[in-house]
Amino acid sequence: MKAPEAKAGAFLTDVKELRRQARIHMERGAVTEGYQGDRKTVLALLNTSLATELVCVLRYRRHHFMATGIHAQAVAAEFLAHAVEEQAHADRIAHRITQLGGEPDFNPEGLASRSHSEYVEGGSLEEMIREDLVAERVAIESYGEIIRYLGDNDPTTRRMLVEILAVEEEHAEDLQALLQKP
Ligand SMILES: [Fe+2]
Ligand SMILES: [Fe+2]
């Protein structure tokens, strides 16, 4: 049986070469020679996701302040909790965009058309919950697609989106539970 060191040695790129490369391209920050993603496409996808999250923040906040009726208090609190989490997602995505050498697009002009999810005001409490559920389902679909697209080419972005996706699924579950309230 071969020593495990020999196997590891064959697998890993020469450490000296690795360090040399890291120094040469230091201005690229977190993006190294080994980055396998199509940076331009990944940045475009992340900016679309950023727009989606920002629209979700605005829609949930609007719903938080507009919630009235018999179940309003609990639902309004849920809307606010979701808004806060969507903002955290937007921040994580914006940070990843800068890590990859891009610029997060916070331009309010065209925000709604860059977003996958829609900004629907909703009349009644139930309408708001339904619209939020639709938006969550759109987000779940689009994150799933981006995650599949990334595959193994950008594990950091992929992991971040997998974590965000799990929260969107929780949001959808919360909203569905609210709709089932008597
Ligand atoms: Fe989100
Ligand atoms: Fe969400």
Coordinates of N, CA and C and ligand atoms in Angstrom, one line a residue:
M1 N 0.8 -1.2 0.0 CA 0.0 0.0 0.0 C 0.9 1.3 0.0
K2 N 0.5 2.2 -0.8 CA 1.3 3.5 -0.9 C 1.0 4.3 0.3
A3 N 2.0 5.1 0.6 CA 1.9 6.0 1.8 C 0.9 7.1 1.4
P4 N 0.0 7.6 2.3 CA -1.0 8.6 2.0 C -0.3 9.9 1.5
E5 N 0.9 10.2 2.0 CA 1.6 11.4 1.6 C 1.9 11.5 0.1
A6 N 2.2 10.3 -0.4 CA 2.5 10.2 -1.9 C 1.2 10.6 -2.7
K7 N 0.1 10.1 -2.2 CA -1.2 10.3 -2.9 C -1.5 11.8 -2.8
A8 N -1.4 12.4 -1.6 CA -1.7 13.8 -1.4 C -0.8 14.6 -2.3
G9 N 0.5 14.3 -2.3 CA 1.5 15.0 -3.1 C 1.1 15.1 -4.6
A10 N 0.6 14.0 -5.1 CA 0.2 13.9 -6.5 C -1.0 14.7 -6.8
F11 N -1.8 14.9 -5.8 CA -3.1 15.6 -6.0 C -2.9 17.1 -5.9
L12 N -2.2 17.5 -4.9 CA -2.0 19.0 -4.7 C -1.0 19.6 -5.7
T13 N -1.4 20.8 -6.1 CA -0.5 21.6 -6.9 C 0.7 22.0 -6.0
D14 N 1.9 22.0 -6.6 CA 3.1 22.4 -5.9 C 2.9 23.6 -5.1
V15 N 3.2 23.5 -3.8 CA 2.9 24.6 -2.8 C 3.6 25.9 -3.2
K16 N 4.9 25.7 -3.7 CA 5.7 26.9 -4.0 C 5.0 27.7 -5.2
E17 N 4.6 26.9 -6.2 CA 3.9 27.4 -7.4 C 2.6 28.1 -6.9
L18 N 1.9 27.5 -6.0 CA 0.6 28.0 -5.5 C 0.9 29.4 -4.9
R19 N 1.9 29.5 -4.1 CA 2.2 30.7 -3.4 C 2.7 31.8 -4.3
R20 N 3.4 31.4 -5.4 CA 3.9 32.3 -6.4 C 2.8 33.0 -7.1
Q21 N 1.8 32.1 -7.5 CA 0.6 32.6 -8.3 C -0.2 33.5 -7.4
A22 N -0.3 33.2 -6.1 CA -1.1 34.0 -5.2 C -0.5 35.4 -5.1
R23 N 0.8 35.5 -5.1 CA 1.5 36.8 -5.0 C 1.3 37.6 -6.3
I24 N 1.5 36.9 -7.4 CA 1.5 37.6 -8.7 C 0.1 38.3 -8.9
H25 N -0.9 37.6 -8.6 CA -2.2 38.2 -8.9 C -3.0 38.7 -7.7
M26 N -2.2 39.2 -6.7 CA -2.7 39.7 -5.5 C -3.8 40.7 -5.7
E27 N -3.7 41.6 -6.7 CA -4.7 42.6 -6.9 C -6.1 42.1 -7.2
R28 N -6.1 40.8 -7.6 CA -7.5 40.2 -7.9 C -8.2 39.7 -6.6
G29 N -7.6 39.9 -5.5 CA -8.2 39.6 -4.2 C -8.5 38.1 -4.1
A30 N -9.8 37.8 -3.9 CA -10.2 36.4 -3.6 C -10.2 35.6 -4.9
V31 N -10.2 36.2 -6.1 CA -10.3 35.5 -7.3 C -8.9 35.0 -7.7
T32 N -8.6 33.7 -7.6 CA -7.3 33.1 -7.9 C -7.3 32.4 -9.3
E33 N -6.1 31.9 -9.7 CA -6.0 31.2 -10.9 C -6.9 30.0 -11.0
G34 N -7.2 29.4 -9.8 CA -8.0 28.2 -9.8 C -9.5 28.5 -9.9
Y35 N -9.9 29.7 -9.9 CA -11.3 30.0 -10.0 C -11.9 29.5 -11.3
Q36 N -12.9 28.6 -11.2 CA -13.4 27.9 -12.4 C -14.6 28.5 -13.0
G37 N -15.2 29.5 -12.3 CA -16.5 30.1 -12.7 C -16.3 31.0 -13.9
D38 N -17.4 31.2 -14.6 CA -17.4 32.3 -15.7 C -17.7 33.5 -14.9
R39 N -16.7 34.3 -14.6 CA -16.9 35.4 -13.6 C -18.0 36.4 -14.1
K40 N -18.0 36.7 -15.4 CA -18.9 37.7 -15.9 C -20.4 37.2 -15.7
T41 N -20.6 35.9 -16.0 CA -21.9 35.4 -15.9 C -22.3 35.3 -14.4
V42 N -21.4 34.8 -13.6 CA -21.6 34.7 -12.1 C -22.0 36.0 -11.5
L43 N -21.3 37.1 -11.9 CA -21.6 38.4 -11.4 C -22.9 38.9 -11.9
A44 N -23.3 38.6 -13.1 CA -24.6 39.0 -13.6 C -25.7 38.3 -12.9
L45 N -25.5 37.0 -12.6 CA -26.5 36.2 -11.9 C -26.6 36.7 -10.5
L46 N -25.5 37.1 -9.9 CA -25.5 37.6 -8.5 C -26.2 38.9 -8.4
N47 N -26.0 39.8 -9.4 CA -26.7 41.1 -9.4 C -28.2 40.9 -9.6
T48 N -28.6 39.9 -10.4 CA -30.0 39.6 -10.5 C -30.6 39.2 -9.2
S49 N -29.8 38.3 -8.5 CA -30.3 37.8 -7.2 C -30.3 39.0 -6.2
L50 N -29.4 39.9 -6.3 CA -29.4 41.1 -5.4 C -30.6 41.9 -5.6
A51 N -31.0 42.1 -6.9 CA -32.2 42.9 -7.2 C -33.4 42.1 -6.6
T52 N -33.5 40.8 -6.8 CA -34.6 40.0 -6.3 C -34.7 40.2 -4.8
E53 N -33.6 40.1 -4.0 CA -33.7 40.3 -2.6 C -34.1 41.7 -2.2
L54 N -33.6 42.7 -2.9 CA -34.0 44.1 -2.5 C -35.5 44.3 -2.8
V55 N -36.0 43.8 -3.8 CA -37.4 43.9 -4.1 C -38.2 43.2 -3.0
C56 N -37.7 42.0 -2.6 CA -38.4 41.3 -1.5 C -38.4 42.1 -0.2
V57 N -37.3 42.8 0.1 CA -37.2 43.6 1.3 C -38.3 44.7 1.2
L58 N -38.4 45.4 0.1 CA -39.3 46.5 0.0 C -40.8 46.0 0.1
R59 N -41.0 44.8 -0.6 CA -42.4 44.3 -0.6 C -42.8 43.8 0.8
Y60 N -41.9 43.1 1.5 CA -42.2 42.7 2.9 C -42.4 43.9 3.8
R61 N -41.6 44.9 3.7 CA -41.7 46.1 4.5 C -43.0 46.8 4.3
R62 N -43.4 46.9 3.0 CA -44.7 47.5 2.7 C -45.8 46.7 3.4
H63 N -45.7 45.4 3.3 CA -46.7 44.5 3.8 C -46.7 44.6 5.4
H64 N -45.5 44.7 5.9 CA -45.4 44.9 7.4 C -46.3 46.1 7.9
F65 N -46.1 47.2 7.2 CA -46.8 48.4 7.6 C -48.2 48.4 7.3
M66 N -48.6 47.7 6.2 CA -50.0 47.7 5.8 C -50.9 46.6 6.3
A67 N -50.3 45.7 7.1 CA -51.0 44.6 7.6 C -52.1 45.0 8.6
T68 N -53.4 44.8 8.3 CA -54.5 45.1 9.2 C -55.4 43.9 9.3
G69 N -56.3 43.9 10.3 CA -57.2 42.8 10.4 C -57.0 41.9 11.6
I70 N -57.8 40.9 11.7 CA -57.9 40.1 12.9 C -56.5 39.4 13.2
H71 N -55.8 38.9 12.2 CA -54.5 38.2 12.5 C -53.3 39.1 12.2
A72 N -53.6 40.4 12.1 CA -52.6 41.3 11.6 C -51.3 41.3 12.4
Q73 N -51.4 41.3 13.7 CA -50.2 41.5 14.6 C -49.1 40.4 14.3
A74 N -49.6 39.1 14.3 CA -48.6 38.0 14.1 C -48.1 38.0 12.7
V75 N -49.0 38.3 11.8 CA -48.5 38.3 10.4 C -47.6 39.5 10.1
A76 N -47.9 40.7 10.6 CA -47.0 41.8 10.4 C -45.6 41.5 11.0
A77 N -45.6 40.8 12.1 CA -44.3 40.5 12.7 C -43.5 39.5 11.8
E78 N -44.2 38.6 11.2 CA -43.6 37.6 10.3 C -43.1 38.4 9.1
F79 N -43.9 39.3 8.5 CA -43.4 40.1 7.4 C -42.1 40.8 7.7
L80 N -42.0 41.4 8.9 CA -40.8 42.2 9.3 C -39.6 41.2 9.4
A81 N -39.9 40.1 10.0 CA -38.8 39.1 10.2 C -38.2 38.7 8.8
H82 N -39.1 38.4 7.9 CA -38.7 38.1 6.5 C -37.9 39.2 5.9
A83 N -38.4 40.4 6.0 CA -37.8 41.6 5.4 C -36.3 41.7 5.9
V84 N -36.1 41.4 7.2 CA -34.8 41.5 7.8 C -33.9 40.4 7.2
E85 N -34.5 39.2 7.1 CA -33.6 38.1 6.5 C -33.3 38.4 5.0
E86 N -34.3 38.9 4.3 CA -34.0 39.2 2.9 C -32.9 40.3 2.8
Q87 N -32.9 41.2 3.7 CA -31.8 42.3 3.7 C -30.5 41.6 3.9
A88 N -30.5 40.7 4.9 CA -29.2 40.0 5.2 C -28.7 39.2 3.9
H89 N -29.7 38.6 3.2 CA -29.3 37.9 1.9 C -28.7 38.9 0.9
A90 N -29.4 40.0 0.8 CA -28.9 41.1 -0.1 C -27.4 41.5 0.2
D91 N -27.2 41.6 1.5 CA -25.8 42.0 2.0 C -24.8 40.9 1.7
R92 N -25.2 39.7 1.9 CA -24.2 38.6 1.6 C -23.9 38.5 0.1
I93 N -24.9 38.7 -0.7 CA -24.7 38.6 -2.1 C -23.9 39.8 -2.6
A94 N -24.2 41.0 -2.1 CA -23.4 42.2 -2.5 C -21.9 42.0 -2.1
H95 N -21.7 41.4 -0.9 CA -20.3 41.2 -0.5 C -19.6 40.2 -1.4
R96 N -20.3 39.1 -1.8 CA -19.7 38.2 -2.7 C -19.4 38.8 -4.0
I97 N -20.2 39.7 -4.5 CA -20.0 40.4 -5.8 C -18.7 41.1 -5.7
T98 N -18.5 41.9 -4.6 CA -17.2 42.6 -4.5 C -16.0 41.7 -4.4
Q99 N -16.2 40.6 -3.6 CA -15.1 39.6 -3.5 C -14.7 39.1 -4.9
L100 N -15.6 38.9 -5.8 CA -15.3 38.4 -7.1 C -14.9 39.6 -8.1
G101 N -14.7 40.7 -7.5 CA -14.2 41.9 -8.3 C -15.2 42.6 -9.1
G102 N -16.5 42.4 -8.7 CA -17.6 43.1 -9.4 C -18.1 44.2 -8.6
E103 N -19.2 44.9 -9.1 CA -19.9 46.0 -8.4 C -21.3 45.6 -8.1
P104 N -21.8 45.7 -6.9 CA -23.2 45.4 -6.6 C -24.0 46.5 -7.2
D105 N -25.1 46.2 -7.9 CA -26.0 47.2 -8.5 C -27.1 47.5 -7.5
F106 N -27.1 48.7 -6.9 CA -28.1 49.1 -6.0 C -29.0 50.2 -6.6
N107 N -28.8 50.4 -7.9 CA -29.5 51.5 -8.6 C -31.0 51.2 -8.5
P108 N -31.7 52.2 -7.9 CA -33.2 52.0 -7.8 C -33.9 52.0 -9.2
E109 N -33.3 52.6 -10.1 CA -33.8 52.7 -11.5 C -33.7 51.3 -12.1
G110 N -34.8 50.7 -12.5 CA -34.8 49.4 -13.2 C -34.7 48.2 -12.2
L111 N -34.7 48.6 -10.9 CA -34.6 47.5 -9.9 C -35.7 46.4 -10.1
A112 N -36.9 46.8 -10.2 CA -38.0 45.9 -10.4 C -37.9 45.0 -11.6
S113 N -37.3 45.5 -12.7 CA -37.2 44.7 -13.9 C -35.9 43.8 -13.8
R114 N -35.0 44.2 -13.0 CA -33.8 43.3 -12.8 C -34.1 42.1 -11.9
S115 N -35.2 42.3 -11.1 CA -35.5 41.3 -10.1 C -36.3 40.2 -10.7
H116 N -36.1 39.0 -10.2 CA -37.0 37.8 -10.6 C -38.3 37.9 -10.0
S117 N -38.4 38.3 -8.7 CA -39.7 38.4 -8.0 C -40.3 39.7 -8.3
E118 N -41.6 39.8 -8.0 CA -42.4 41.1 -8.3 C -42.7 41.8 -7.1
Y119 N -42.9 43.1 -7.2 CA -43.4 44.0 -6.1 C -44.9 44.1 -6.3
V120 N -45.6 43.3 -5.5 CA -47.1 43.4 -5.6 C -47.6 43.9 -4.2
E121 N -48.3 45.0 -4.2 CA -48.7 45.6 -3.0 C -49.7 44.7 -2.2
G122 N -50.7 44.2 -2.9 CA -51.6 43.3 -2.2 C -52.7 44.1 -1.4
G123 N -53.9 43.8 -1.6 CA -55.0 44.5 -0.9 C -55.2 44.0 0.5
S124 N -55.7 42.8 0.6 CA -56.0 42.2 1.9 C -54.8 41.6 2.5
L125 N -54.9 41.2 3.8 CA -53.8 40.5 4.4 C -53.5 39.2 3.7
E126 N -54.6 38.5 3.3 CA -54.4 37.2 2.6 C -53.8 37.4 1.2
E127 N -54.1 38.5 0.5 CA -53.5 38.7 -0.8 C -52.0 39.0 -0.6
M128 N -51.6 39.7 0.4 CA -50.2 40.0 0.7 C -49.5 38.7 0.9
I129 N -50.1 37.8 1.8 CA -49.4 36.5 2.1 C -49.3 35.7 0.8
R130 N -50.3 35.7 0.0 CA -50.3 34.9 -1.3 C -49.2 35.5 -2.2
E131 N -49.1 36.8 -2.3 CA -48.1 37.4 -3.2 C -46.7 37.1 -2.7
D132 N -46.5 37.1 -1.4 CA -45.2 36.8 -0.8 C -44.8 35.4 -1.1
L133 N -45.8 34.5 -1.0 CA -45.6 33.1 -1.2 C -45.2 32.9 -2.7
V134 N -45.9 33.6 -3.6 CA -45.5 33.5 -5.0 C -44.0 33.9 -5.2
A135 N -43.7 35.1 -4.6 CA -42.3 35.6 -4.7 C -41.3 34.6 -4.2
E136 N -41.6 34.0 -3.0 CA -40.7 33.0 -2.5 C -40.5 31.9 -3.4
R137 N -41.6 31.4 -4.0 CA -41.5 30.3 -4.9 C -40.7 30.6 -6.1
V138 N -40.8 31.9 -6.6 CA -40.0 32.3 -7.7 C -38.5 32.3 -7.3
A139 N -38.2 32.9 -6.1 CA -36.8 32.9 -5.6 C -36.3 31.5 -5.5
I140 N -37.1 30.6 -5.0 CA -36.6 29.2 -4.8 C -36.2 28.6 -6.1
E141 N -37.1 28.8 -7.1 CA -36.8 28.3 -8.5 C -35.5 28.9 -9.0
S142 N -35.4 30.2 -8.9 CA -34.2 30.9 -9.5 C -32.9 30.5 -8.8
Y143 N -33.0 30.4 -7.5 CA -31.7 30.0 -6.8 C -31.4 28.6 -7.1
G144 N -32.4 27.7 -7.3 CA -32.1 26.3 -7.7 C -31.4 26.3 -9.0
E145 N -31.9 27.1 -9.9 CA -31.3 27.1 -11.3 C -29.8 27.6 -11.2
I146 N -29.6 28.7 -10.5 CA -28.2 29.2 -10.4 C -27.3 28.2 -9.7
I147 N -27.8 27.6 -8.7 CA -27.0 26.6 -8.0 C -26.6 25.4 -8.9
R148 N -27.6 25.0 -9.7 CA -27.3 23.9 -10.7 C -26.3 24.4 -11.7
Y149 N -26.4 25.6 -12.2 CA -25.5 26.2 -13.2 C -24.1 26.2 -12.6
L150 N -24.0 26.7 -11.4 CA -22.6 26.8 -10.8 C -21.9 25.5 -10.6
G151 N -22.6 24.4 -10.3 CA -22.0 23.1 -10.2 C -20.9 23.2 -9.2
D152 N -19.7 22.7 -9.7 CA -18.5 22.7 -8.8 C -17.6 23.9 -9.2
N153 N -18.0 24.8 -10.0 CA -17.1 25.8 -10.5 C -16.9 26.9 -9.6
D154 N -17.8 27.2 -8.7 CA -17.6 28.3 -7.7 C -18.2 27.8 -6.4
P155 N -17.5 27.0 -5.6 CA -18.1 26.4 -4.4 C -18.5 27.4 -3.3
T156 N -17.8 28.5 -3.3 CA -18.2 29.5 -2.2 C -19.5 30.2 -2.6
T157 N -19.7 30.6 -3.8 CA -20.9 31.2 -4.2 C -22.1 30.2 -4.1
R158 N -21.7 29.0 -4.5 CA -22.7 27.9 -4.5 C -23.2 27.7 -3.0
R159 N -22.3 27.6 -2.1 CA -22.6 27.3 -0.7 C -23.5 28.4 -0.1
M160 N -23.1 29.7 -0.4 CA -23.9 30.8 0.0 C -25.3 30.7 -0.5
L161 N -25.5 30.4 -1.8 CA -26.8 30.4 -2.4 C -27.6 29.2 -1.8
V162 N -26.9 28.1 -1.5 CA -27.6 26.9 -0.9 C -28.2 27.3 0.4
E163 N -27.4 28.1 1.2 CA -27.8 28.5 2.5 C -29.0 29.5 2.4
I164 N -28.9 30.4 1.4 CA -30.0 31.4 1.2 C -31.3 30.6 0.8
L165 N -31.1 29.7 -0.1 CA -32.2 28.9 -0.6 C -33.0 28.2 0.5
A166 N -32.2 27.7 1.5 CA -32.8 27.0 2.6 C -33.7 27.9 3.4
V167 N -33.3 29.2 3.5 CA -34.1 30.2 4.2 C -35.4 30.6 3.4
E168 N -35.2 30.7 2.1 CA -36.4 31.0 1.2 C -37.4 29.9 1.4
E169 N -36.9 28.6 1.5 CA -37.9 27.5 1.6 C -38.6 27.6 3.0
E170 N -37.9 28.0 4.0 CA -38.5 28.3 5.3 C -39.6 29.4 5.2
H171 N -39.2 30.4 4.5 CA -40.2 31.6 4.3 C -41.5 31.0 3.6
A172 N -41.3 30.3 2.6 CA -42.5 29.7 1.9 C -43.3 28.9 2.8
E173 N -42.6 28.1 3.6 CA -43.3 27.2 4.6 C -44.1 28.1 5.6
D174 N -43.5 29.1 6.1 CA -44.1 30.1 7.1 C -45.4 30.6 6.5
L175 N -45.3 31.1 5.2 CA -46.4 31.8 4.6 C -47.5 30.8 4.3
Q176 N -47.2 29.6 3.9 CA -48.2 28.6 3.7 C -49.0 28.3 5.0
A177 N -48.2 28.2 6.1 CA -48.8 28.0 7.4 C -49.8 29.1 7.8
L178 N -49.4 30.4 7.4 CA -50.2 31.5 7.7 C -51.6 31.4 6.9
L179 N -51.5 31.0 5.7 CA -52.7 30.9 4.9 C -53.6 29.8 5.4
Q180 N -53.1 28.9 6.1 CA -53.9 27.8 6.7 C -54.6 28.1 8.0
K181 N -54.2 29.3 8.5 CA -54.8 29.8 9.8 C -56.3 29.9 9.7
P182 N -57.1 29.4 10.7 CA -58.6 29.6 10.6 C -59.0 31.0 10.6
Ligands
FE1 FE -33.9 36.1 0.4
FE2 FE -37.5 34.8 1.3

